[in-house]
PDB file of C-alpha atoms in Angstrom:
ATOM      1  CA  MET A   1     -27.079 -10.291  10.621  1.00 39.00           C
ATOM      2  CA  THR A   2     -23.649 -10.244   8.930  1.00 47.00           C
ATOM      3  CA  LYS A   3     -20.831  -9.178  11.202  1.00 58.00           C
ATOM      4  CA  ASP A   4     -18.631  -6.226  10.226  1.00 71.00           C
ATOM      5  CA  ILE A   5     -15.464  -7.706   8.642  1.00 75.00           C
ATOM      6  CA  THR A   6     -13.284  -5.145  10.470  1.00 72.00           C
ATOM      7  CA  LYS A   7     -14.549  -6.520  13.806  1.00 80.00           C
ATOM      8  CA  VAL A   8     -13.661 -10.155  12.996  1.00 84.00           C
ATOM      9  CA  THR A   9     -10.223 -10.809  14.476  1.00 88.00           C
ATOM     10  CA  PRO A  10      -8.038 -13.905  14.931  1.00 82.00           C
ATOM     11  CA  TYR A  11      -7.668 -13.579  18.701  1.00 83.00           C
ATOM     12  CA  ASN A  12      -9.857 -12.142  21.418  1.00 76.00           C
ATOM     13  CA  SER A  13      -7.365  -9.515  22.512  1.00 79.00           C
ATOM     14  CA  GLU A  14      -7.134  -5.742  22.791  1.00 83.00           C
ATOM     15  CA  ALA A  15      -4.564  -5.571  19.980  1.00 91.00           C
ATOM     16  CA  THR A  16      -5.560  -4.127  16.594  1.00 94.00           C
ATOM     17  CA  LYS A  17      -6.800  -6.493  13.895  1.00 94.00           C
ATOM     18  CA  LYS A  18      -3.607  -5.798  11.923  1.00 95.00           C
ATOM     19  CA  SER A  19      -1.408  -6.800  14.846  1.00 95.00           C
ATOM     20  CA  GLN A  20      -3.461  -9.944  15.506  1.00 94.00           C
ATOM     21  CA  VAL A  21      -3.313 -10.993  11.827  1.00 93.00           C
ATOM     22  CA  GLU A  22       0.475 -10.534  11.836  1.00 94.00           C
ATOM     23  CA  ASP A  23       0.806 -12.654  14.995  1.00 94.00           C
ATOM     24  CA  MET A  24      -1.476 -15.354  13.577  1.00 93.00           C
ATOM     25  CA  PHE A  25       0.497 -15.762  10.358  1.00 94.00           C
ATOM     26  CA  ASP A  26       3.801 -15.663  12.233  1.00 93.00           C
ATOM     27  CA  ASN A  27       2.459 -18.520  14.393  1.00 93.00           C
ATOM     28  CA  ILE A  28       1.271 -20.768  11.563  1.00 93.00           C
ATOM     29  CA  ALA A  29       3.989 -19.962   8.970  1.00 92.00           C
ATOM     30  CA  PRO A  30       5.946 -23.250   9.337  1.00 92.00           C
ATOM     31  CA  LYS A  31       2.843 -25.348   8.584  1.00 91.00           C
ATOM     32  CA  TYR A  32       1.012 -22.898   6.319  1.00 92.00           C
ATOM     33  CA  ASP A  33       1.848 -24.403   2.910  1.00 91.00           C
ATOM     34  CA  LEU A  34       1.103 -27.946   4.034  1.00 86.00           C
ATOM     35  CA  LEU A  35      -2.248 -26.974   5.532  1.00 84.00           C
ATOM     36  CA  ASN A  36      -3.173 -24.783   2.596  1.00 82.00           C
ATOM     37  CA  HIS A  37      -2.784 -27.587   0.067  1.00 79.00           C
ATOM     38  CA  VAL A  38      -4.308 -30.303   2.276  1.00 78.00           C
ATOM     39  CA  LEU A  39      -7.355 -28.294   3.334  1.00 76.00           C
ATOM     40  CA  SER A  40      -8.075 -27.078  -0.205  1.00 81.00           C
ATOM     41  CA  MET A  41      -7.185 -30.451  -1.773  1.00 79.00           C
ATOM     42  CA  LYS A  42      -4.832 -28.404  -3.989  1.00 86.00           C
ATOM     43  CA  ILE A  43      -7.741 -26.630  -5.687  1.00 93.00           C
ATOM     44  CA  ASP A  44      -6.005 -23.394  -4.635  1.00 92.00           C
ATOM     45  CA  VAL A  45      -3.324 -24.163  -7.262  1.00 94.00           C
ATOM     46  CA  LEU A  46      -5.984 -24.126 -10.007  1.00 96.00           C
ATOM     47  CA  TRP A  47      -7.410 -20.868  -8.662  1.00 96.00           C
ATOM     48  CA  ARG A  48      -4.035 -19.124  -8.802  1.00 97.00           C
ATOM     49  CA  ASN A  49      -3.426 -20.446 -12.321  1.00 98.00           C
ATOM     50  CA  THR A  50      -6.793 -19.025 -13.415  1.00 98.00           C
ATOM     51  CA  LEU A  51      -5.879 -15.599 -12.018  1.00 98.00           C
ATOM     52  CA  VAL A  52      -2.513 -15.619 -13.803  1.00 98.00           C
ATOM     53  CA  LYS A  53      -4.141 -16.584 -17.119  1.00 98.00           C
ATOM     54  CA  MET A  54      -6.370 -13.515 -16.769  1.00 98.00           C
ATOM     55  CA  MET A  55      -3.406 -11.305 -15.821  1.00 98.00           C
ATOM     56  CA  LYS A  56      -1.226 -12.568 -18.686  1.00 98.00           C
ATOM     57  CA  LYS A  57      -3.476 -10.773 -21.194  1.00 96.00           C
ATOM     58  CA  ASP A  58      -2.184  -7.479 -19.710  1.00 95.00           C
ATOM     59  CA  ASN A  59       1.417  -8.472 -20.537  1.00 97.00           C
ATOM     60  CA  PRO A  60       2.731  -7.084 -17.221  1.00 98.00           C
ATOM     61  CA  GLN A  61       6.422  -6.289 -16.772  1.00 98.00           C
ATOM     62  CA  GLU A  62       6.305  -5.523 -13.036  1.00 98.00           C
ATOM     63  CA  VAL A  63       3.698  -6.867 -10.612  1.00 98.00           C
ATOM     64  CA  LEU A  64       3.051  -6.231  -6.935  1.00 98.00           C
ATOM     65  CA  ASP A  65       1.694  -9.217  -5.024  1.00 98.00           C
ATOM     66  CA  VAL A  66       0.181  -7.950  -1.772  1.00 98.00           C
ATOM     67  CA  ALA A  67      -0.324 -10.313   1.192  1.00 98.00           C
ATOM     68  CA  THR A  68       2.074 -12.615  -0.650  1.00 98.00           C
ATOM     69  CA  GLY A  69       2.494 -14.947   2.331  1.00 97.00           C
ATOM     70  CA  THR A  70       4.974 -17.662   1.385  1.00 97.00           C
ATOM     71  CA  GLY A  71       4.985 -16.504  -2.234  1.00 98.00           C
ATOM     72  CA  ASP A  72       2.815 -19.083  -4.016  1.00 97.00           C
ATOM     73  CA  LEU A  73       0.991 -16.522  -6.169  1.00 98.00           C
ATOM     74  CA  ALA A  74       4.163 -14.485  -6.780  1.00 98.00           C
ATOM     75  CA  ILE A  75       5.858 -17.644  -8.102  1.00 98.00           C
ATOM     76  CA  THR A  76       2.859 -18.522 -10.300  1.00 98.00           C
ATOM     77  CA  ILE A  77       2.809 -14.971 -11.700  1.00 98.00           C
ATOM     78  CA  GLU A  78       6.526 -15.033 -12.557  1.00 98.00           C
ATOM     79  CA  LYS A  79       6.256 -18.449 -14.214  1.00 98.00           C
ATOM     80  CA  GLY A  80       3.090 -17.544 -16.100  1.00 98.00           C
ATOM     81  CA  THR A  81       3.944 -14.021 -17.274  1.00 98.00           C
ATOM     82  CA  GLY A  82       7.721 -13.616 -16.957  1.00 97.00           C
ATOM     83  CA  ALA A  83       7.150 -10.395 -15.025  1.00 98.00           C
ATOM     84  CA  LYS A  84       9.314  -9.169 -12.179  1.00 98.00           C
ATOM     85  CA  VAL A  85       7.343  -9.554  -8.960  1.00 98.00           C
ATOM     86  CA  ILE A  86       7.557  -7.809  -5.603  1.00 98.00           C
ATOM     87  CA  GLY A  87       5.889  -9.828  -2.854  1.00 98.00           C
ATOM     88  CA  LEU A  88       4.796  -7.822   0.185  1.00 98.00           C
ATOM     89  CA  ASP A  89       3.445  -9.182   3.445  1.00 98.00           C
ATOM     90  CA  LEU A  90       2.837  -8.151   7.057  1.00 97.00           C
ATOM     91  CA  SER A  91       4.257 -11.403   8.474  1.00 97.00           C
ATOM     92  CA  GLN A  92       8.038 -11.747   8.512  1.00 98.00           C
ATOM     93  CA  GLN A  93       7.808 -15.459   9.322  1.00 97.00           C
ATOM     94  CA  MET A  94       5.684 -16.115   6.216  1.00 97.00           C
ATOM     95  CA  LEU A  95       8.161 -14.104   4.116  1.00 98.00           C
ATOM     96  CA  ASN A  96      11.070 -16.119   5.534  1.00 98.00           C
ATOM     97  CA  VAL A  97       9.439 -19.354   4.314  1.00 97.00           C
ATOM     98  CA  GLY A  98       8.803 -17.726   0.931  1.00 98.00           C
ATOM     99  CA  VAL A  99      12.400 -16.532   0.516  1.00 98.00           C
ATOM    100  CA  ILE A 100      13.706 -20.088   1.022  1.00 97.00           C
ATOM    101  CA  LYS A 101      11.167 -21.423  -1.507  1.00 97.00           C
ATOM    102  CA  ILE A 102      12.076 -18.777  -4.097  1.00 98.00           C
ATOM    103  CA  LYS A 103      15.823 -19.436  -3.705  1.00 98.00           C
ATOM    104  CA  LYS A 104      15.285 -23.173  -4.200  1.00 97.00           C
ATOM    105  CA  LEU A 105      13.479 -22.393  -7.456  1.00 97.00           C
ATOM    106  CA  LYS A 106      16.321 -20.016  -8.450  1.00 97.00           C
ATOM    107  CA  LEU A 107      13.809 -17.188  -8.870  1.00 98.00           C
ATOM    108  CA  ASP A 108      15.398 -14.736  -6.421  1.00 95.00           C
ATOM    109  CA  GLY A 109      16.548 -12.606  -9.347  1.00 96.00           C
ATOM    110  CA  LYS A 110      12.942 -12.226 -10.508  1.00 98.00           C
ATOM    111  CA  ILE A 111      10.966 -12.186  -7.248  1.00 98.00           C
ATOM    112  CA  SER A 112      11.819  -9.990  -4.269  1.00 98.00           C
ATOM    113  CA  MET A 113      10.078 -10.229  -0.901  1.00 98.00           C
ATOM    114  CA  GLN A 114       9.594  -7.423   1.581  1.00 98.00           C
ATOM    115  CA  LYS A 115       7.720  -6.740   4.786  1.00 98.00           C
ATOM    116  CA  GLY A 116       5.061  -4.071   4.527  1.00 98.00           C
ATOM    117  CA  ASP A 117       1.521  -2.933   5.219  1.00 97.00           C
ATOM    118  CA  ALA A 118      -1.104  -3.210   2.466  1.00 97.00           C
ATOM    119  CA  GLU A 119      -2.896  -0.146   3.819  1.00 97.00           C
ATOM    120  CA  ASN A 120       0.267   2.001   3.616  1.00 97.00           C
ATOM    121  CA  LEU A 121       2.120   0.727   0.560  1.00 98.00           C
ATOM    122  CA  PRO A 122       5.741   1.973   0.265  1.00 97.00           C
ATOM    123  CA  PHE A 123       5.507   2.596  -3.486  1.00 98.00           C
ATOM    124  CA  GLU A 124       4.853   5.611  -5.686  1.00 98.00           C
ATOM    125  CA  ASP A 125       1.581   6.192  -7.544  1.00 98.00           C
ATOM    126  CA  ASN A 126       0.976   4.440 -10.889  1.00 98.00           C
ATOM    127  CA  ARG A 127       4.013   2.160 -10.629  1.00 98.00           C
ATOM    128  CA  PHE A 128       2.820  -1.377 -11.377  1.00 98.00           C
ATOM    129  CA  ASP A 129       1.413  -3.036 -14.502  1.00 98.00           C
ATOM    130  CA  ALA A 130      -0.738  -5.258 -12.270  1.00 98.00           C
ATOM    131  CA  VAL A 131      -1.406  -5.762  -8.562  1.00 98.00           C
ATOM    132  CA  SER A 132      -2.599  -9.044  -7.050  1.00 98.00           C
ATOM    133  CA  VAL A 133      -3.907 -10.193  -3.682  1.00 98.00           C
ATOM    134  CA  ALA A 134      -4.784 -13.820  -2.910  1.00 97.00           C
ATOM    135  CA  PHE A 135      -6.780 -14.437   0.265  1.00 95.00           C
ATOM    136  CA  GLY A 136      -5.528 -11.188   1.779  1.00 95.00           C
ATOM    137  CA  VAL A 137      -8.121  -8.431   1.477  1.00 96.00           C
ATOM    138  CA  ARG A 138     -10.315 -10.293   3.983  1.00 94.00           C
ATOM    139  CA  ASN A 139      -7.602  -9.607   6.565  1.00 94.00           C
ATOM    140  CA  PHE A 140      -7.327  -5.854   5.943  1.00 95.00           C
ATOM    141  CA  GLU A 141      -8.031  -3.791   9.030  1.00 94.00           C
ATOM    142  CA  ASN A 142      -9.620  -1.087   6.873  1.00 95.00           C
ATOM    143  CA  LEU A 143     -10.932  -2.643   3.638  1.00 95.00           C
ATOM    144  CA  THR A 144     -11.638   0.656   1.855  1.00 95.00           C
ATOM    145  CA  LYS A 145      -8.213   2.089   2.681  1.00 97.00           C
ATOM    146  CA  GLY A 146      -6.467  -1.096   1.556  1.00 97.00           C
ATOM    147  CA  LEU A 147      -8.343  -1.220  -1.758  1.00 98.00           C
ATOM    148  CA  ALA A 148      -7.615   2.482  -2.358  1.00 98.00           C
ATOM    149  CA  GLU A 149      -3.888   1.771  -1.858  1.00 98.00           C
ATOM    150  CA  LEU A 150      -3.995  -1.090  -4.386  1.00 98.00           C
ATOM    151  CA  ARG A 151      -5.644   1.276  -6.863  1.00 98.00           C
ATOM    152  CA  ARG A 152      -3.130   4.053  -6.159  1.00 98.00           C
ATOM    153  CA  VAL A 153      -0.037   2.016  -7.069  1.00 98.00           C
ATOM    154  CA  VAL A 154      -1.383   0.365 -10.241  1.00 98.00           C
ATOM    155  CA  LYS A 155      -1.047   2.229 -13.565  1.00 98.00           C
ATOM    156  CA  ASP A 156      -3.998   3.880 -15.297  1.00 98.00           C
ATOM    157  CA  ASN A 157      -6.014   1.418 -17.410  1.00 98.00           C
ATOM    158  CA  LYS A 158      -4.299  -1.496 -15.629  1.00 98.00           C
ATOM    159  CA  SER A 159      -5.911  -3.897 -13.177  1.00 98.00           C
ATOM    160  CA  VAL A 160      -5.928  -5.174  -9.632  1.00 98.00           C
ATOM    161  CA  TYR A 161      -6.646  -8.907  -9.333  1.00 98.00           C
ATOM    162  CA  ILE A 162      -8.184 -10.156  -6.098  1.00 98.00           C
ATOM    163  CA  LEU A 163      -8.641 -13.855  -5.323  1.00 98.00           C
ATOM    164  CA  GLU A 164     -10.783 -14.315  -2.241  1.00 96.00           C
ATOM    165  CA  PHE A 165     -13.037 -16.844  -0.591  1.00 93.00           C
ATOM    166  CA  SER A 166     -16.763 -16.377  -1.083  1.00 93.00           C
ATOM    167  CA  LYS A 167     -19.793 -18.426  -0.097  1.00 87.00           C
ATOM    168  CA  VAL A 168     -21.122 -21.544  -1.795  1.00 89.00           C
ATOM    169  CA  GLU A 169     -24.795 -20.939  -2.547  1.00 83.00           C
ATOM    170  CA  GLY A 170     -27.541 -23.404  -3.414  1.00 85.00           C
ATOM    171  CA  PHE A 171     -28.036 -26.940  -2.105  1.00 88.00           C
ATOM    172  CA  LEU A 172     -24.293 -27.572  -1.575  1.00 87.00           C
ATOM    173  CA  GLY A 173     -23.978 -24.523   0.682  1.00 88.00           C
ATOM    174  CA  PRO A 174     -24.884 -26.217   4.006  1.00 91.00           C
ATOM    175  CA  PHE A 175     -22.525 -29.159   3.350  1.00 91.00           C
ATOM    176  CA  TYR A 176     -19.655 -26.862   2.510  1.00 89.00           C
ATOM    177  CA  MET A 177     -20.304 -24.669   5.566  1.00 86.00           C
ATOM    178  CA  PHE A 178     -20.290 -27.757   7.809  1.00 91.00           C
ATOM    179  CA  TYR A 179     -16.833 -28.692   6.478  1.00 91.00           C
ATOM    180  CA  PHE A 180     -15.649 -25.091   6.685  1.00 87.00           C
ATOM    181  CA  LYS A 181     -16.855 -24.467  10.246  1.00 88.00           C
ATOM    182  CA  ASN A 182     -16.191 -27.880  11.826  1.00 91.00           C
ATOM    183  CA  ILE A 183     -13.752 -30.141   9.985  1.00 92.00           C
ATOM    184  CA  LEU A 184     -11.340 -27.534   8.583  1.00 88.00           C
ATOM    185  CA  PRO A 185     -10.687 -25.785  11.941  1.00 89.00           C
ATOM    186  CA  ALA A 186     -10.162 -29.138  13.684  1.00 90.00           C
ATOM    187  CA  ILE A 187      -7.468 -30.181  11.178  1.00 90.00           C
ATOM    188  CA  GLY A 188      -5.948 -26.692  11.294  1.00 86.00           C
ATOM    189  CA  ARG A 189      -5.691 -26.750  15.102  1.00 87.00           C
ATOM    190  CA  LEU A 190      -4.171 -30.223  15.092  1.00 87.00           C
ATOM    191  CA  VAL A 191      -1.436 -29.427  12.585  1.00 85.00           C
ATOM    192  CA  SER A 192      -0.681 -25.751  13.273  1.00 88.00           C
ATOM    193  CA  LYS A 193      -1.093 -25.876  17.080  1.00 88.00           C
ATOM    194  CA  ASP A 194      -2.854 -22.507  16.832  1.00 87.00           C
ATOM    195  CA  ASN A 195      -6.315 -22.851  18.381  1.00 80.00           C
ATOM    196  CA  ARG A 196      -7.783 -19.766  16.739  1.00 82.00           C
ATOM    197  CA  ALA A 197      -6.229 -19.368  13.260  1.00 83.00           C
ATOM    198  CA  TYR A 198      -8.467 -21.835  11.432  1.00 87.00           C
ATOM    199  CA  THR A 199     -11.591 -20.760  13.327  1.00 90.00           C
ATOM    200  CA  TYR A 200     -10.898 -17.189  12.219  1.00 91.00           C
ATOM    201  CA  LEU A 201     -10.885 -18.374   8.575  1.00 87.00           C
ATOM    202  CA  PRO A 202     -14.604 -19.324   8.359  1.00 87.00           C
ATOM    203  CA  ASP A 203     -15.562 -16.411  10.620  1.00 89.00           C
ATOM    204  CA  SER A 204     -13.831 -13.921   8.329  1.00 91.00           C
ATOM    205  CA  VAL A 205     -15.230 -15.522   5.159  1.00 89.00           C
ATOM    206  CA  ASN A 206     -18.761 -15.333   6.577  1.00 88.00           C
ATOM    207  CA  ALA A 207     -18.329 -11.630   7.288  1.00 90.00           C
ATOM    208  CA  PHE A 208     -16.686 -10.744   3.964  1.00 93.00           C
ATOM    209  CA  PRO A 209     -18.745  -9.112   1.181  1.00 94.00           C
ATOM    210  CA  PHE A 210     -18.623 -11.102  -2.048  1.00 94.00           C
ATOM    211  CA  GLY A 211     -20.021 -11.022  -5.591  1.00 96.00           C
ATOM    212  CA  GLU A 212     -22.076  -7.924  -6.381  1.00 97.00           C
ATOM    213  CA  LYS A 213     -21.406  -6.377  -2.950  1.00 97.00           C
ATOM    214  CA  MET A 214     -17.653  -6.599  -3.418  1.00 97.00           C
ATOM    215  CA  LYS A 215     -17.997  -5.324  -6.992  1.00 98.00           C
ATOM    216  CA  GLN A 216     -19.854  -2.247  -5.712  1.00 98.00           C
ATOM    217  CA  ILE A 217     -17.219  -1.605  -3.027  1.00 98.00           C
ATOM    218  CA  LEU A 218     -14.499  -1.691  -5.699  1.00 98.00           C
ATOM    219  CA  LEU A 219     -16.472   0.701  -7.929  1.00 98.00           C
ATOM    220  CA  ASP A 220     -17.029   3.020  -4.946  1.00 98.00           C
ATOM    221  CA  THR A 221     -13.248   2.939  -4.344  1.00 98.00           C
ATOM    222  CA  GLY A 222     -12.779   4.504  -7.788  1.00 98.00           C
ATOM    223  CA  PHE A 223     -12.158   1.614 -10.162  1.00 98.00           C
ATOM    224  CA  LYS A 224     -13.812   2.316 -13.513  1.00 97.00           C
ATOM    225  CA  ASN A 225     -14.596  -1.279 -14.438  1.00 98.00           C
ATOM    226  CA  VAL A 226     -15.018  -4.379 -12.260  1.00 98.00           C
ATOM    227  CA  GLU A 227     -15.742  -7.933 -13.335  1.00 98.00           C
ATOM    228  CA  TYR A 228     -15.655 -11.145 -11.349  1.00 98.00           C
ATOM    229  CA  LYS A 229     -15.474 -14.874 -11.923  1.00 97.00           C
ATOM    230  CA  LYS A 230     -16.766 -17.516  -9.497  1.00 96.00           C
ATOM    231  CA  LEU A 231     -14.548 -20.550  -9.009  1.00 96.00           C
ATOM    232  CA  SER A 232     -15.396 -24.093  -7.835  1.00 92.00           C
ATOM    233  CA  LEU A 233     -19.140 -23.506  -7.276  1.00 90.00           C
ATOM    234  CA  GLY A 234     -18.440 -20.186  -5.583  1.00 92.00           C
ATOM    235  CA  ILE A 235     -15.918 -21.337  -2.961  1.00 92.00           C
ATOM    236  CA  ALA A 236     -13.668 -18.551  -4.255  1.00 95.00           C
ATOM    237  CA  THR A 237     -14.012 -15.576  -6.585  1.00 97.00           C
ATOM    238  CA  ILE A 238     -11.548 -13.622  -8.719  1.00 98.00           C
ATOM    239  CA  TYR A 239     -12.262  -9.880  -9.039  1.00 98.00           C
ATOM    240  CA  LYS A 240     -10.595  -7.874 -11.809  1.00 98.00           C
ATOM    241  CA  ALA A 241     -10.804  -4.155 -11.039  1.00 98.00           C
ATOM    242  CA  THR A 242      -9.459  -1.742 -13.665  1.00 98.00           C
ATOM    243  CA  LYS A 243      -8.202   1.748 -12.794  1.00 98.00           C
TER     244      LYS A 243
END
C-alpha cells in the first residue's frame, strides 16, 4: 500500500513536515549542489534544460521559481528565456548558497531570491507568465493547497511547469530502486553528514503520485489542460499544467 505523501517526513519528530523539510535543507545546503550533480550523474542538468525549452515557447517575461533551492533552475530559466526570475524557497541556507552563485554569474539584476512558503505565496493573483518547481512539490505539506497557490499566481492561459521524480517501470525498475534505496542514501549520508535526508528522498518518491495520477490531481486543482513528459526512462517527469 502506498504511503500518504503528507505523512512522509525527513525526521521522526513531532514537528510539522514543513518545519522538518526546512531543517533538512538548511542542514545539507553546503553540500547540496555537489551531491545533486554526483548522485544524478549530471542528468538533472539535461532535465532542467528540457523544462526551459518547453517554457521558452511561452515567451515569459517574469517567472516564479518555487522551491528554488540554490537557484539552478532559476539560472537555467534566465539564461534560456531572458525572463526576470524570482526564486522562492523555505530554506534560508539554500537561498544563501544560491545568492552567492547568482552574484558570481552577475545575474543578480535578473534573478532575485527570497524566503517564502509555497503554500502561502506572497504574490498577487495572475502575476507571472510562468511558474516552475523542480523537485519541490514532493515536499509540500499540503499538496493540493500548494498546487492551488501555483495556479493562483500564474496568468490565465499560462502554465505551471513541475519537474519531479517518478518511478522507473519495467525491467529496469528493480535495479534503479536498489540504487535509489541503498547506494544513494549511503553516499548522501557520507557527504552531507545528515543521516536522514537521503533516506527521505526515496521514501518521498515512493509515496508521490506520478504520471496519470498526478495529471488528475492537477486537473482536479483547476488547471484546464495538463500534459506530461517522462524523462530518462521515467526517473523524472515534467508536468505542464495550463490555467
